[in-house]
Amino acid sequence: MKIKSLLFGISIILSLGFITPIDNTVYVCGKSEIYHNSKKHSALGRCKSGIKEMKESEAKKAGKRICKCKY
């Protein structure tokens, strides 16, 4: 019984060590307040002021919101 408890405890500790927050790359057109998860989004295809690539956490800190499109 002690061995099972010990193995369970070790497995929990090891699994928690591998959990890392994901900070995806997102795309913003110029000074837009909206960011997109895909560089191939149709709105970015119409962008004339340049597409900026940034981390999702940076976009949120800058006050941007995610695109509401479902694709």
N, CA, C and O atoms as a Tripos MOL2 file, in Angstrom:
@<TRIPOS>MOLECULE
protein
  284   283    71     0     0
PROTEIN
NO_CHARGES

@<TRIPOS>ATOM
      1 N           0.8180   -1.1970    0.0000 N.3       1 MET1
      2 CA          0.0000    0.0000    0.0000 C.3       1 MET1
      3 C           0.8620    1.2610    0.0000 C.2       1 MET1
      4 O           0.5440    2.2330   -0.6850 O.2       1 MET1
      5 N           1.9510    1.2440    0.7680 N.am      2 LYS2
      6 CA          2.8330    2.4030    0.8210 C.3       2 LYS2
      7 C           3.4910    2.6490   -0.5270 C.2       2 LYS2
      8 O           3.7050    3.7960   -0.9190 O.2       2 LYS2
      9 N           3.8110    1.5790   -1.2330 N.am      3 ILE3
     10 CA          4.4540    1.7210   -2.5460 C.3       3 ILE3
     11 C           3.4880    2.3860   -3.5240 C.2       3 ILE3
     12 O           3.8890    3.2550   -4.2980 O.2       3 ILE3
     13 N           2.2120    1.9780   -3.4920 N.am      4 LYS4
     14 CA          1.2210    2.5790   -4.3870 C.3       4 LYS4
     15 C           1.0630    4.0710   -4.0950 C.2       4 LYS4
     16 O           0.9850    4.8870   -5.0130 O.2       4 LYS4
     17 N           1.0160    4.4150   -2.8200 N.am      5 SER5
     18 CA          0.8870    5.8220   -2.4340 C.3       5 SER5
     19 C           2.1050    6.6250   -2.8620 C.2       5 SER5
     20 O           1.9850    7.7510   -3.3430 O.2       5 SER5
     21 N           3.2710    6.0340   -2.6830 N.am      6 LEU6
     22 CA          4.5150    6.6960   -3.0750 C.3       6 LEU6
     23 C           4.5660    6.9090   -4.5850 C.2       6 LEU6
     24 O           4.9120    7.9950   -5.0480 O.2       6 LEU6
     25 N           4.2230    5.8780   -5.3510 N.am      7 LEU7
     26 CA          4.2180    5.9980   -6.8130 C.3       7 LEU7
     27 C           3.1860    7.0280   -7.2780 C.2       7 LEU7
     28 O           3.4410    7.7930   -8.2080 O.2       7 LEU7
     29 N           2.0320    7.0420   -6.6320 N.am      8 PHE8
     30 CA          1.0040    8.0190   -6.9790 C.3       8 PHE8
     31 C           1.5030    9.4390   -6.7160 C.2       8 PHE8
     32 O           1.3240   10.3260   -7.5500 O.2       8 PHE8
     33 N           2.1220    9.6530   -5.5700 N.am      9 GLY9
     34 CA          2.6600   10.9710   -5.2280 C.3       9 GLY9
     35 C           3.7270   11.4250   -6.2000 C.2       9 GLY9
     36 O           3.7470   12.5860   -6.6090 O.2       9 GLY9
     37 N           4.6150   10.5190   -6.5720 N.am     10 ILE10
     38 CA          5.6790   10.8470   -7.5310 C.3      10 ILE10
     39 C           5.0840   11.1900   -8.8860 C.2      10 ILE10
     40 O           5.5190   12.1420   -9.5350 O.2      10 ILE10
     41 N           4.0830   10.4130   -9.3220 N.am     11 SER11
     42 CA          3.4770   10.6880  -10.6310 C.3      11 SER11
     43 C           2.7790   12.0480  -10.6480 C.2      11 SER11
     44 O           2.8260   12.7490  -11.6580 O.2      11 SER11
     45 N           2.1380   12.4270   -9.5540 N.am     12 ILE12
     46 CA          1.4870   13.7410   -9.4670 C.3      12 ILE12
     47 C           2.5280   14.8520   -9.5590 C.2      12 ILE12
     48 O           2.3490   15.8160  -10.3030 O.2      12 ILE12
     49 N           3.5980   14.7180   -8.8140 N.am     13 ILE13
     50 CA          4.6570   15.7370   -8.8190 C.3      13 ILE13
     51 C           5.2710   15.8720  -10.2040 C.2      13 ILE13
     52 O           5.5020   16.9840  -10.6770 O.2      13 ILE13
     53 N           5.5350   14.7410  -10.8570 N.am     14 LEU14
     54 CA          6.1310   14.7900  -12.1940 C.3      14 LEU14
     55 C           5.1770   15.3990  -13.2130 C.2      14 LEU14
     56 O           5.5990   16.1760  -14.0690 O.2      14 LEU14
     57 N           3.8960   15.0540  -13.1290 N.am     15 SER15
     58 CA          2.9460   15.5910  -14.1040 C.3      15 SER15
     59 C           2.7510   17.0930  -13.9230 C.2      15 SER15
     60 O           2.5700   17.8040  -14.9110 O.2      15 SER15
     61 N           2.7820   17.5870  -12.7080 N.am     16 LEU16
     62 CA          2.6400   19.0280  -12.4760 C.3      16 LEU16
     63 C           3.8490   19.8000  -12.9840 C.2      16 LEU16
     64 O           3.7320   20.9720  -13.3420 O.2      16 LEU16
     65 N           4.9870   19.1620  -13.0160 N.am     17 GLY17
     66 CA          6.1980   19.8200  -13.4950 C.3      17 GLY17
     67 C           6.1740   20.0930  -14.9860 C.2      17 GLY17
     68 O           6.9130   20.9490  -15.4720 O.2      17 GLY17
     69 N           5.3310   19.3760  -15.7180 N.am     18 PHE18
     70 CA          5.2890   19.5340  -17.1680 C.3      18 PHE18
     71 C           4.1700   20.4490  -17.6370 C.2      18 PHE18
     72 O           4.0250   20.6740  -18.8380 O.2      18 PHE18
     73 N           3.3810   20.9760  -16.7230 N.am     19 ILE19
     74 CA          2.3030   21.8870  -17.0960 C.3      19 ILE19
     75 C           2.8830   23.2930  -17.2390 C.2      19 ILE19
     76 O           3.4010   23.8660  -16.2810 O.2      19 ILE19
     77 N           2.7870   23.8320  -18.4430 N.am     20 THR20
     78 CA          3.2630   25.1900  -18.6870 C.3      20 THR20
     79 C           2.1730   25.9650  -19.4160 C.2      20 THR20
     80 O           1.4770   25.4020  -20.2610 O.2      20 THR20
     81 N           2.0170   27.2240  -19.1080 N.am     21 PRO21
     82 CA          1.0150   28.0130  -19.8150 C.3      21 PRO21
     83 C           1.4090   28.1820  -21.2850 C.2      21 PRO21
     84 O           2.5800   28.3730  -21.6130 O.2      21 PRO21
     85 N           0.4160   28.1080  -22.1470 N.am     22 ILE22
     86 CA          0.6590   28.2530  -23.5800 C.3      22 ILE22
     87 C           0.4370   29.7140  -23.9600 C.2      22 ILE22
     88 O          -0.5890   30.3060  -23.6220 O.2      22 ILE22
     89 N           1.3920   30.2760  -24.6540 N.am     23 ASP23
     90 CA          1.2790   31.6580  -25.1110 C.3      23 ASP23
     91 C           1.3700   31.6340  -26.6330 C.2      23 ASP23
     92 O           2.4530   31.7480  -27.2060 O.2      23 ASP23
     93 N           0.2250   31.4860  -27.2710 N.am     24 ASN24
     94 CA          0.1660   31.3560  -28.7220 C.3      24 ASN24
     95 C           0.5550   32.6390  -29.4370 C.2      24 ASN24
     96 O           0.4330   33.7380  -28.8960 O.2      24 ASN24
     97 N           1.0230   32.4720  -30.6590 N.am     25 THR25
     98 CA          1.2820   33.6100  -31.5330 C.3      25 THR25
     99 C          -0.0400   34.0390  -32.1500 C.2      25 THR25
    100 O          -0.8000   33.2030  -32.6390 O.2      25 THR25
    101 N          -0.3150   35.3320  -32.1300 N.am     26 VAL26
    102 CA         -1.5260   35.8820  -32.7310 C.3      26 VAL26
    103 C          -1.1270   36.9910  -33.7000 C.2      26 VAL26
    104 O           0.0200   37.4360  -33.7160 O.2      26 VAL26
    105 N          -2.0910   37.4300  -34.5080 N.am     27 TYR27
    106 CA         -1.8150   38.3920  -35.5750 C.3      27 TYR27
    107 C          -2.7900   39.5580  -35.4830 C.2      27 TYR27
    108 O          -3.9860   39.3720  -35.2610 O.2      27 TYR27
    109 N          -2.2540   40.7670  -35.6600 N.am     28 VAL28
    110 CA         -3.0500   41.9970  -35.5710 C.3      28 VAL28
    111 C          -2.7840   42.8330  -36.8130 C.2      28 VAL28
    112 O          -1.6400   42.9660  -37.2470 O.2      28 VAL28
    113 N          -3.8390   43.3940  -37.3810 N.am     29 CYS29
    114 CA         -3.7030   44.2880  -38.5270 C.3      29 CYS29
    115 C          -3.5010   45.7080  -38.0130 C.2      29 CYS29
    116 O          -4.3980   46.2890  -37.4020 O.2      29 CYS29
    117 N          -2.3300   46.2560  -38.2610 N.am     30 GLY30
    118 CA         -2.0410   47.6420  -37.8960 C.3      30 GLY30
    119 C          -2.3740   47.9760  -36.4610 C.2      30 GLY30
    120 O          -1.8690   47.3460  -35.5310 O.2      30 GLY30
    121 N          -3.2400   48.9840  -36.2800 N.am     31 LYS31
    122 CA         -3.6230   49.4360  -34.9390 C.3      31 LYS31
    123 C          -4.9760   48.8730  -34.5100 C.2      31 LYS31
    124 O          -5.6230   49.4120  -33.6130 O.2      31 LYS31
    125 N          -5.3960   47.7980  -35.1500 N.am     32 SER32
    126 CA         -6.6770   47.1830  -34.8250 C.3      32 SER32
    127 C          -6.7270   46.7550  -33.3620 C.2      32 SER32
    128 O          -5.6970   46.4750  -32.7490 O.2      32 SER32
    129 N          -7.9330   46.7090  -32.8130 N.am     33 GLU33
    130 CA         -8.1270   46.2600  -31.4340 C.3      33 GLU33
    131 C          -8.4270   44.7680  -31.3750 C.2      33 GLU33
    132 O          -8.6820   44.2280  -30.2980 O.2      33 GLU33
    133 N          -8.3990   44.1000  -32.5200 N.am     34 ILE34
    134 CA         -8.7620   42.6880  -32.6040 C.3      34 ILE34
    135 C          -7.5570   41.8750  -33.0510 C.2      34 ILE34
    136 O          -6.8170   42.2840  -33.9460 O.2      34 ILE34
    137 N          -7.3650   40.7190  -32.4200 N.am     35 TYR35
    138 CA         -6.2980   39.8260  -32.8600 C.3      35 TYR35
    139 C          -6.8940   38.5140  -33.3630 C.2      35 TYR35
    140 O          -7.9910   38.1210  -32.9670 O.2      35 TYR35
    141 N          -6.1580   37.8530  -34.2340 N.am     36 HIS36
    142 CA         -6.6020   36.6220  -34.8830 C.3      36 HIS36
    143 C          -5.6020   35.5080  -34.6020 C.2      36 HIS36
    144 O          -4.4010   35.7540  -34.4950 O.2      36 HIS36
    145 N          -6.1070   34.2760  -34.4820 N.am     37 ASN37
    146 CA         -5.2440   33.1310  -34.2140 C.3      37 ASN37
    147 C          -4.5430   32.6230  -35.4650 C.2      37 ASN37
    148 O          -3.4990   31.9770  -35.3690 O.2      37 ASN37
    149 N          -5.0970   32.9060  -36.6260 N.am     38 SER38
    150 CA         -4.5410   32.4020  -37.8790 C.3      38 SER38
    151 C          -4.0970   33.5520  -38.7760 C.2      38 SER38
    152 O          -4.8060   34.5470  -38.9260 O.2      38 SER38
    153 N          -2.9300   33.4040  -39.3630 N.am     39 LYS39
    154 CA         -2.4280   34.4210  -40.2880 C.3      39 LYS39
    155 C          -3.2300   34.4010  -41.5910 C.2      39 LYS39
    156 O          -3.1710   35.3480  -42.3760 O.2      39 LYS39
    157 N          -3.9800   33.3190  -41.8170 N.am     40 LYS40
    158 CA         -4.7670   33.1720  -43.0430 C.3      40 LYS40
    159 C          -6.1980   33.6880  -42.8890 C.2      40 LYS40
    160 O          -7.0210   33.4740  -43.7790 O.2      40 LYS40
    161 N          -6.5100   34.3580  -41.7890 N.am     41 HIS41
    162 CA         -7.8580   34.8860  -41.5610 C.3      41 HIS41
    163 C          -8.2060   35.8740  -42.6680 C.2      41 HIS41
    164 O          -7.3540   36.6500  -43.1010 O.2      41 HIS41
    165 N          -9.4450   35.8500  -43.1240 N.am     42 SER42
    166 CA         -9.8640   36.6950  -44.2480 C.3      42 SER42
    167 C          -9.6990   38.1850  -43.9500 C.2      42 SER42
    168 O          -9.3810   38.9550  -44.8570 O.2      42 SER42
    169 N          -9.9040   38.6010  -42.7240 N.am     43 ALA43
    170 CA         -9.7400   40.0180  -42.3680 C.3      43 ALA43
    171 C          -8.2870   40.4560  -42.5400 C.2      43 ALA43
    172 O          -8.0210   41.5890  -42.9400 O.2      43 ALA43
    173 N          -7.3610   39.5710  -42.2420 N.am     44 LEU44
    174 CA         -5.9440   39.9130  -42.4080 C.3      44 LEU44
    175 C          -5.5690   39.9820  -43.8860 C.2      44 LEU44
    176 O          -4.6170   40.6680  -44.2580 O.2      44 LEU44
    177 N          -6.3130   39.2780  -44.7170 N.am     45 GLY45
    178 CA         -6.0800   39.3460  -46.1610 C.3      45 GLY45
    179 C          -6.4080   40.7190  -46.7250 C.2      45 GLY45
    180 O          -5.8830   41.1010  -47.7710 O.2      45 GLY45
    181 N          -7.2750   41.4680  -46.0410 N.am     46 ARG46
    182 CA         -7.6580   42.8160  -46.4740 C.3      46 ARG46
    183 C          -6.8240   43.8990  -45.8000 C.2      46 ARG46
    184 O          -7.0160   45.0850  -46.0700 O.2      46 ARG46
    185 N          -5.9130   43.5090  -44.9380 N.am     47 CYS47
    186 CA         -5.1160   44.4620  -44.1650 C.3      47 CYS47
    187 C          -4.1500   45.2250  -45.0670 C.2      47 CYS47
    188 O          -3.3850   44.6170  -45.8150 O.2      47 CYS47
    189 N          -4.1850   46.5500  -44.9970 N.am     48 LYS48
    190 CA         -3.3010   47.3800  -45.8150 C.3      48 LYS48
    191 C          -2.2160   48.0640  -44.9800 C.2      48 LYS48
    192 O          -1.2970   48.6710  -45.5300 O.2      48 LYS48
    193 N          -2.3230   47.9650  -43.6590 N.am     49 SER49
    194 CA         -1.3580   48.6630  -42.8020 C.3      49 SER49
    195 C          -0.3170   47.7340  -42.1840 C.2      49 SER49
    196 O           0.4050   48.1350  -41.2710 O.2      49 SER49
    197 N          -0.2350   46.5240  -42.6620 N.am     50 GLY50
    198 CA          0.7740   45.5890  -42.1720 C.3      50 GLY50
    199 C           0.2650   44.7100  -41.0420 C.2      50 GLY50
    200 O          -0.4540   45.1700  -40.1550 O.2      50 GLY50
    201 N           0.6420   43.4560  -41.0840 N.am     51 ILE51
    202 CA          0.2250   42.4950  -40.0700 C.3      51 ILE51
    203 C           1.3280   42.3740  -39.0290 C.2      51 ILE51
    204 O           2.4850   42.1110  -39.3570 O.2      51 ILE51
    205 N           0.9540   42.5670  -37.7730 N.am     52 LYS52
    206 CA          1.9100   42.4860  -36.6730 C.3      52 LYS52
    207 C           1.7250   41.1480  -35.9620 C.2      52 LYS52
    208 O           0.6040   40.7590  -35.6360 O.2      52 LYS52
    209 N           2.8230   40.4530  -35.7260 N.am     53 GLU53
    210 CA          2.8100   39.1700  -35.0280 C.3      53 GLU53
    211 C           3.2160   39.4090  -33.5780 C.2      53 GLU53
    212 O           4.2030   40.0960  -33.3140 O.2      53 GLU53
    213 N           2.4520   38.8390  -32.6290 N.am     54 MET54
    214 CA          2.7850   39.0030  -31.2080 C.3      54 MET54
    215 C           2.2580   37.8130  -30.4270 C.2      54 MET54
    216 O           1.5030   36.9990  -30.9590 O.2      54 MET54
    217 N           2.6470   37.7150  -29.1890 N.am     55 LYS55
    218 CA          2.1460   36.6680  -28.3020 C.3      55 LYS55
    219 C           0.7590   37.0800  -27.8050 C.2      55 LYS55
    220 O           0.4610   38.2670  -27.6770 O.2      55 LYS55
    221 N          -0.0730   36.0950  -27.5300 N.am     56 GLU56
    222 CA         -1.4340   36.3780  -27.0820 C.3      56 GLU56
    223 C          -1.4400   37.1990  -25.7920 C.2      56 GLU56
    224 O          -2.2870   38.0770  -25.6220 O.2      56 GLU56
    225 N          -0.5140   36.9240  -24.8930 N.am     57 SER57
    226 CA         -0.4580   37.6880  -23.6370 C.3      57 SER57
    227 C          -0.1380   39.1580  -23.9040 C.2      57 SER57
    228 O          -0.6630   40.0380  -23.2210 O.2      57 SER57
    229 N           0.7180   39.4330  -24.8930 N.am     58 GLU58
    230 CA          1.0420   40.8200  -25.2590 C.3      58 GLU58
    231 C          -0.1920   41.5200  -25.8080 C.2      58 GLU58
    232 O          -0.4600   42.6750  -25.4790 O.2      58 GLU58
    233 N          -0.9490   40.8040  -26.6570 N.am     59 ALA59
    234 CA         -2.1510   41.3850  -27.2570 C.3      59 ALA59
    235 C          -3.1670   41.7440  -26.1720 C.2      59 ALA59
    236 O          -3.7810   42.8100  -26.2180 O.2      59 ALA59
    237 N          -3.3390   40.8550  -25.2040 N.am     60 LYS60
    238 CA         -4.2860   41.1240  -24.1160 C.3      60 LYS60
    239 C          -3.8330   42.3090  -23.2730 C.2      60 LYS60
    240 O          -4.6510   43.1400  -22.8800 O.2      60 LYS60
    241 N          -2.5370   42.3920  -22.9950 N.am     61 LYS61
    242 CA         -2.0080   43.5160  -22.2140 C.3      61 LYS61
    243 C          -2.2040   44.8340  -22.9510 C.2      61 LYS61
    244 O          -2.3750   45.8800  -22.3260 O.2      61 LYS61
    245 N          -2.1780   44.7810  -24.2920 N.am     62 ALA62
    246 CA         -2.3510   45.9830  -25.1020 C.3      62 ALA62
    247 C          -3.8290   46.3500  -25.2650 C.2      62 ALA62
    248 O          -4.1540   47.3110  -25.9630 O.2      62 ALA62
    249 N          -4.7300   45.5900  -24.6210 N.am     63 GLY63
    250 CA         -6.1560   45.9010  -24.6720 C.3      63 GLY63
    251 C          -6.8650   45.3560  -25.8930 C.2      63 GLY63
    252 O          -7.9740   45.7900  -26.2050 O.2      63 GLY63
    253 N          -6.2590   44.4260  -26.5800 N.am     64 LYS64
    254 CA         -6.8840   43.8490  -27.7720 C.3      64 LYS64
    255 C          -7.7480   42.6590  -27.3710 C.2      64 LYS64
    256 O          -7.5180   42.0400  -26.3320 O.2      64 LYS64
    257 N          -8.7390   42.3420  -28.1940 N.am     65 ARG65
    258 CA         -9.6090   41.1940  -27.9360 C.3      65 ARG65
    259 C          -9.5280   40.2280  -29.1070 C.2      65 ARG65
    260 O          -9.1360   40.5950  -30.2140 O.2      65 ARG65
    261 N          -9.9080   38.9890  -28.8370 N.am     66 ILE66
    262 CA         -9.8520   37.9680  -29.8770 C.3      66 ILE66
    263 C         -10.9970   38.1710  -30.8720 C.2      66 ILE66
    264 O         -12.0680   38.6600  -30.5120 O.2      66 ILE66
    265 N         -10.7600   37.7960  -32.0940 N.am     67 CYS67
    266 CA        -11.7710   37.8450  -33.1500 C.3      67 CYS67
    267 C         -12.9470   36.9450  -32.7580 C.2      67 CYS67
    268 O         -12.7460   35.8750  -32.1830 O.2      67 CYS67
    269 N         -14.1510   37.3710  -33.0630 N.am     68 LYS68
    270 CA        -15.3400   36.6030  -32.6980 C.3      68 LYS68
    271 C         -15.7290   35.5630  -33.7430 C.2      68 LYS68
    272 O         -16.6990   34.8300  -33.5490 O.2      68 LYS68
    273 N         -14.9930   35.4900  -34.8430 N.am     69 CYS69
    274 CA        -15.3040   34.5180  -35.8940 C.3      69 CYS69
    275 C         -15.1230   33.0990  -35.3780 C.2      69 CYS69
    276 O         -14.2300   32.8300  -34.5750 O.2      69 CYS69
    277 N         -15.9600   32.2130  -35.8350 N.am     70 LYS70
    278 CA        -15.8400   30.7890  -35.5140 C.3      70 LYS70
    279 C         -15.4240   30.0730  -36.7920 C.2      70 LYS70
    280 O         -16.2070   29.9660  -37.7360 O.2      70 LYS70
    281 N         -14.2120   29.5930  -36.8160 N.am     71 TYR71
    282 CA        -13.7420   28.8570  -37.9920 C.3      71 TYR71
    283 C         -12.9210   27.6790  -37.5960 C.2      71 TYR71
    284 O         -12.4410   26.9430  -38.4580 O.2      71 TYR71
@<TRIPOS>BOND
     1     1     2 1
     2     2     3 1
     3     3     4 2
     4     3     5 am
     5     5     6 1
     6     6     7 1
     7     7     8 2
     8     7     9 am
     9     9    10 1
    10    10    11 1
    11    11    12 2
    12    11    13 am
    13    13    14 1
    14    14    15 1
    15    15    16 2
    16    15    17 am
    17    17    18 1
    18    18    19 1
    19    19    20 2
    20    19    21 am
    21    21    22 1
    22    22    23 1
    23    23    24 2
    24    23    25 am
    25    25    26 1
    26    26    27 1
    27    27    28 2
    28    27    29 am
    29    29    30 1
    30    30    31 1
    31    31    32 2
    32    31    33 am
    33    33    34 1
    34    34    35 1
    35    35    36 2
    36    35    37 am
    37    37    38 1
    38    38    39 1
    39    39    40 2
    40    39    41 am
    41    41    42 1
    42    42    43 1
    43    43    44 2
    44    43    45 am
    45    45    46 1
    46    46    47 1
    47    47    48 2
    48    47    49 am
    49    49    50 1
    50    50    51 1
    51    51    52 2
    52    51    53 am
    53    53    54 1
    54    54    55 1
    55    55    56 2
    56    55    57 am
    57    57    58 1
    58    58    59 1
    59    59    60 2
    60    59    61 am
    61    61    62 1
    62    62    63 1
    63    63    64 2
    64    63    65 am
    65    65    66 1
    66    66    67 1
    67    67    68 2
    68    67    69 am
    69    69    70 1
    70    70    71 1
    71    71    72 2
    72    71    73 am
    73    73    74 1
    74    74    75 1
    75    75    76 2
    76    75    77 am
    77    77    78 1
    78    78    79 1
    79    79    80 2
    80    79    81 am
    81    81    82 1
    82    82    83 1
    83    83    84 2
    84    83    85 am
    85    85    86 1
    86    86    87 1
    87    87    88 2
    88    87    89 am
    89    89    90 1
    90    90    91 1
    91    91    92 2
    92    91    93 am
    93    93    94 1
    94    94    95 1
    95    95    96 2
    96    95    97 am
    97    97    98 1
    98    98    99 1
    99    99   100 2
   100    99   101 am
   101   101   102 1
   102   102   103 1
   103   103   104 2
   104   103   105 am
   105   105   106 1
   106   106   107 1
   107   107   108 2
   108   107   109 am
   109   109   110 1
   110   110   111 1
   111   111   112 2
   112   111   113 am
   113   113   114 1
   114   114   115 1
   115   115   116 2
   116   115   117 am
   117   117   118 1
   118   118   119 1
   119   119   120 2
   120   119   121 am
   121   121   122 1
   122   122   123 1
   123   123   124 2
   124   123   125 am
   125   125   126 1
   126   126   127 1
   127   127   128 2
   128   127   129 am
   129   129   130 1
   130   130   131 1
   131   131   132 2
   132   131   133 am
   133   133   134 1
   134   134   135 1
   135   135   136 2
   136   135   137 am
   137   137   138 1
   138   138   139 1
   139   139   140 2
   140   139   141 am
   141   141   142 1
   142   142   143 1
   143   143   144 2
   144   143   145 am
   145   145   146 1
   146   146   147 1
   147   147   148 2
   148   147   149 am
   149   149   150 1
   150   150   151 1
   151   151   152 2
   152   151   153 am
   153   153   154 1
   154   154   155 1
   155   155   156 2
   156   155   157 am
   157   157   158 1
   158   158   159 1
   159   159   160 2
   160   159   161 am
   161   161   162 1
   162   162   163 1
   163   163   164 2
   164   163   165 am
   165   165   166 1
   166   166   167 1
   167   167   168 2
   168   167   169 am
   169   169   170 1
   170   170   171 1
   171   171   172 2
   172   171   173 am
   173   173   174 1
   174   174   175 1
   175   175   176 2
   176   175   177 am
   177   177   178 1
   178   178   179 1
   179   179   180 2
   180   179   181 am
   181   181   182 1
   182   182   183 1
   183   183   184 2
   184   183   185 am
   185   185   186 1
   186   186   187 1
   187   187   188 2
   188   187   189 am
   189   189   190 1
   190   190   191 1
   191   191   192 2
   192   191   193 am
   193   193   194 1
   194   194   195 1
   195   195   196 2
   196   195   197 am
   197   197   198 1
   198   198   199 1
   199   199   200 2
   200   199   201 am
   201   201   202 1
   202   202   203 1
   203   203   204 2
   204   203   205 am
   205   205   206 1
   206   206   207 1
   207   207   208 2
   208   207   209 am
   209   209   210 1
   210   210   211 1
   211   211   212 2
   212   211   213 am
   213   213   214 1
   214   214   215 1
   215   215   216 2
   216   215   217 am
   217   217   218 1
   218   218   219 1
   219   219   220 2
   220   219   221 am
   221   221   222 1
   222   222   223 1
   223   223   224 2
   224   223   225 am
   225   225   226 1
   226   226   227 1
   227   227   228 2
   228   227   229 am
   229   229   230 1
   230   230   231 1
   231   231   232 2
   232   231   233 am
   233   233   234 1
   234   234   235 1
   235   235   236 2
   236   235   237 am
   237   237   238 1
   238   238   239 1
   239   239   240 2
   240   239   241 am
   241   241   242 1
   242   242   243 1
   243   243   244 2
   244   243   245 am
   245   245   246 1
   246   246   247 1
   247   247   248 2
   248   247   249 am
   249   249   250 1
   250   250   251 1
   251   251   252 2
   252   251   253 am
   253   253   254 1
   254   254   255 1
   255   255   256 2
   256   255   257 am
   257   257   258 1
   258   258   259 1
   259   259   260 2
   260   259   261 am
   261   261   262 1
   262   262   263 1
   263   263   264 2
   264   263   265 am
   265   265   266 1
   266   266   267 1
   267   267   268 2
   268   267   269 am
   269   269   270 1
   270   270   271 1
   271   271   272 2
   272   271   273 am
   273   273   274 1
   274   274   275 1
   275   275   276 2
   276   275   277 am
   277   277   278 1
   278   278   279 1
   279   279   280 2
   280   279   281 am
   281   281   282 1
   282   282   283 1
   283   283   284 2
@<TRIPOS>SUBSTRUCTURE
     1 MET1         2 RESIDUE 1 A MET
     2 LYS2         6 RESIDUE 1 A LYS
     3 ILE3        10 RESIDUE 1 A ILE
     4 LYS4        14 RESIDUE 1 A LYS
     5 SER5        18 RESIDUE 1 A SER
     6 LEU6        22 RESIDUE 1 A LEU
     7 LEU7        26 RESIDUE 1 A LEU
     8 PHE8        30 RESIDUE 1 A PHE
     9 GLY9        34 RESIDUE 1 A GLY
    10 ILE10       38 RESIDUE 1 A ILE
    11 SER11       42 RESIDUE 1 A SER
    12 ILE12       46 RESIDUE 1 A ILE
    13 ILE13       50 RESIDUE 1 A ILE
    14 LEU14       54 RESIDUE 1 A LEU
    15 SER15       58 RESIDUE 1 A SER
    16 LEU16       62 RESIDUE 1 A LEU
    17 GLY17       66 RESIDUE 1 A GLY
    18 PHE18       70 RESIDUE 1 A PHE
    19 ILE19       74 RESIDUE 1 A ILE
    20 THR20       78 RESIDUE 1 A THR
    21 PRO21       82 RESIDUE 1 A PRO
    22 ILE22       86 RESIDUE 1 A ILE
    23 ASP23       90 RESIDUE 1 A ASP
    24 ASN24       94 RESIDUE 1 A ASN
    25 THR25       98 RESIDUE 1 A THR
    26 VAL26      102 RESIDUE 1 A VAL
    27 TYR27      106 RESIDUE 1 A TYR
    28 VAL28      110 RESIDUE 1 A VAL
    29 CYS29      114 RESIDUE 1 A CYS
    30 GLY30      118 RESIDUE 1 A GLY
    31 LYS31      122 RESIDUE 1 A LYS
    32 SER32      126 RESIDUE 1 A SER
    33 GLU33      130 RESIDUE 1 A GLU
    34 ILE34      134 RESIDUE 1 A ILE
    35 TYR35      138 RESIDUE 1 A TYR
    36 HIS36      142 RESIDUE 1 A HIS
    37 ASN37      146 RESIDUE 1 A ASN
    38 SER38      150 RESIDUE 1 A SER
    39 LYS39      154 RESIDUE 1 A LYS
    40 LYS40      158 RESIDUE 1 A LYS
    41 HIS41      162 RESIDUE 1 A HIS
    42 SER42      166 RESIDUE 1 A SER
    43 ALA43      170 RESIDUE 1 A ALA
    44 LEU44      174 RESIDUE 1 A LEU
    45 GLY45      178 RESIDUE 1 A GLY
    46 ARG46      182 RESIDUE 1 A ARG
    47 CYS47      186 RESIDUE 1 A CYS
    48 LYS48      190 RESIDUE 1 A LYS
    49 SER49      194 RESIDUE 1 A SER
    50 GLY50      198 RESIDUE 1 A GLY
    51 ILE51      202 RESIDUE 1 A ILE
    52 LYS52      206 RESIDUE 1 A LYS
    53 GLU53      210 RESIDUE 1 A GLU
    54 MET54      214 RESIDUE 1 A MET
    55 LYS55      218 RESIDUE 1 A LYS
    56 GLU56      222 RESIDUE 1 A GLU
    57 SER57      226 RESIDUE 1 A SER
    58 GLU58      230 RESIDUE 1 A GLU
    59 ALA59      234 RESIDUE 1 A ALA
    60 LYS60      238 RESIDUE 1 A LYS
    61 LYS61      242 RESIDUE 1 A LYS
    62 ALA62      246 RESIDUE 1 A ALA
    63 GLY63      250 RESIDUE 1 A GLY
    64 LYS64      254 RESIDUE 1 A LYS
    65 ARG65      258 RESIDUE 1 A ARG
    66 ILE66      262 RESIDUE 1 A ILE
    67 CYS67      266 RESIDUE 1 A CYS
    68 LYS68      270 RESIDUE 1 A LYS
    69 CYS69      274 RESIDUE 1 A CYS
    70 LYS70      278 RESIDUE 1 A LYS
    71 TYR71      282 RESIDUE 1 A TYR
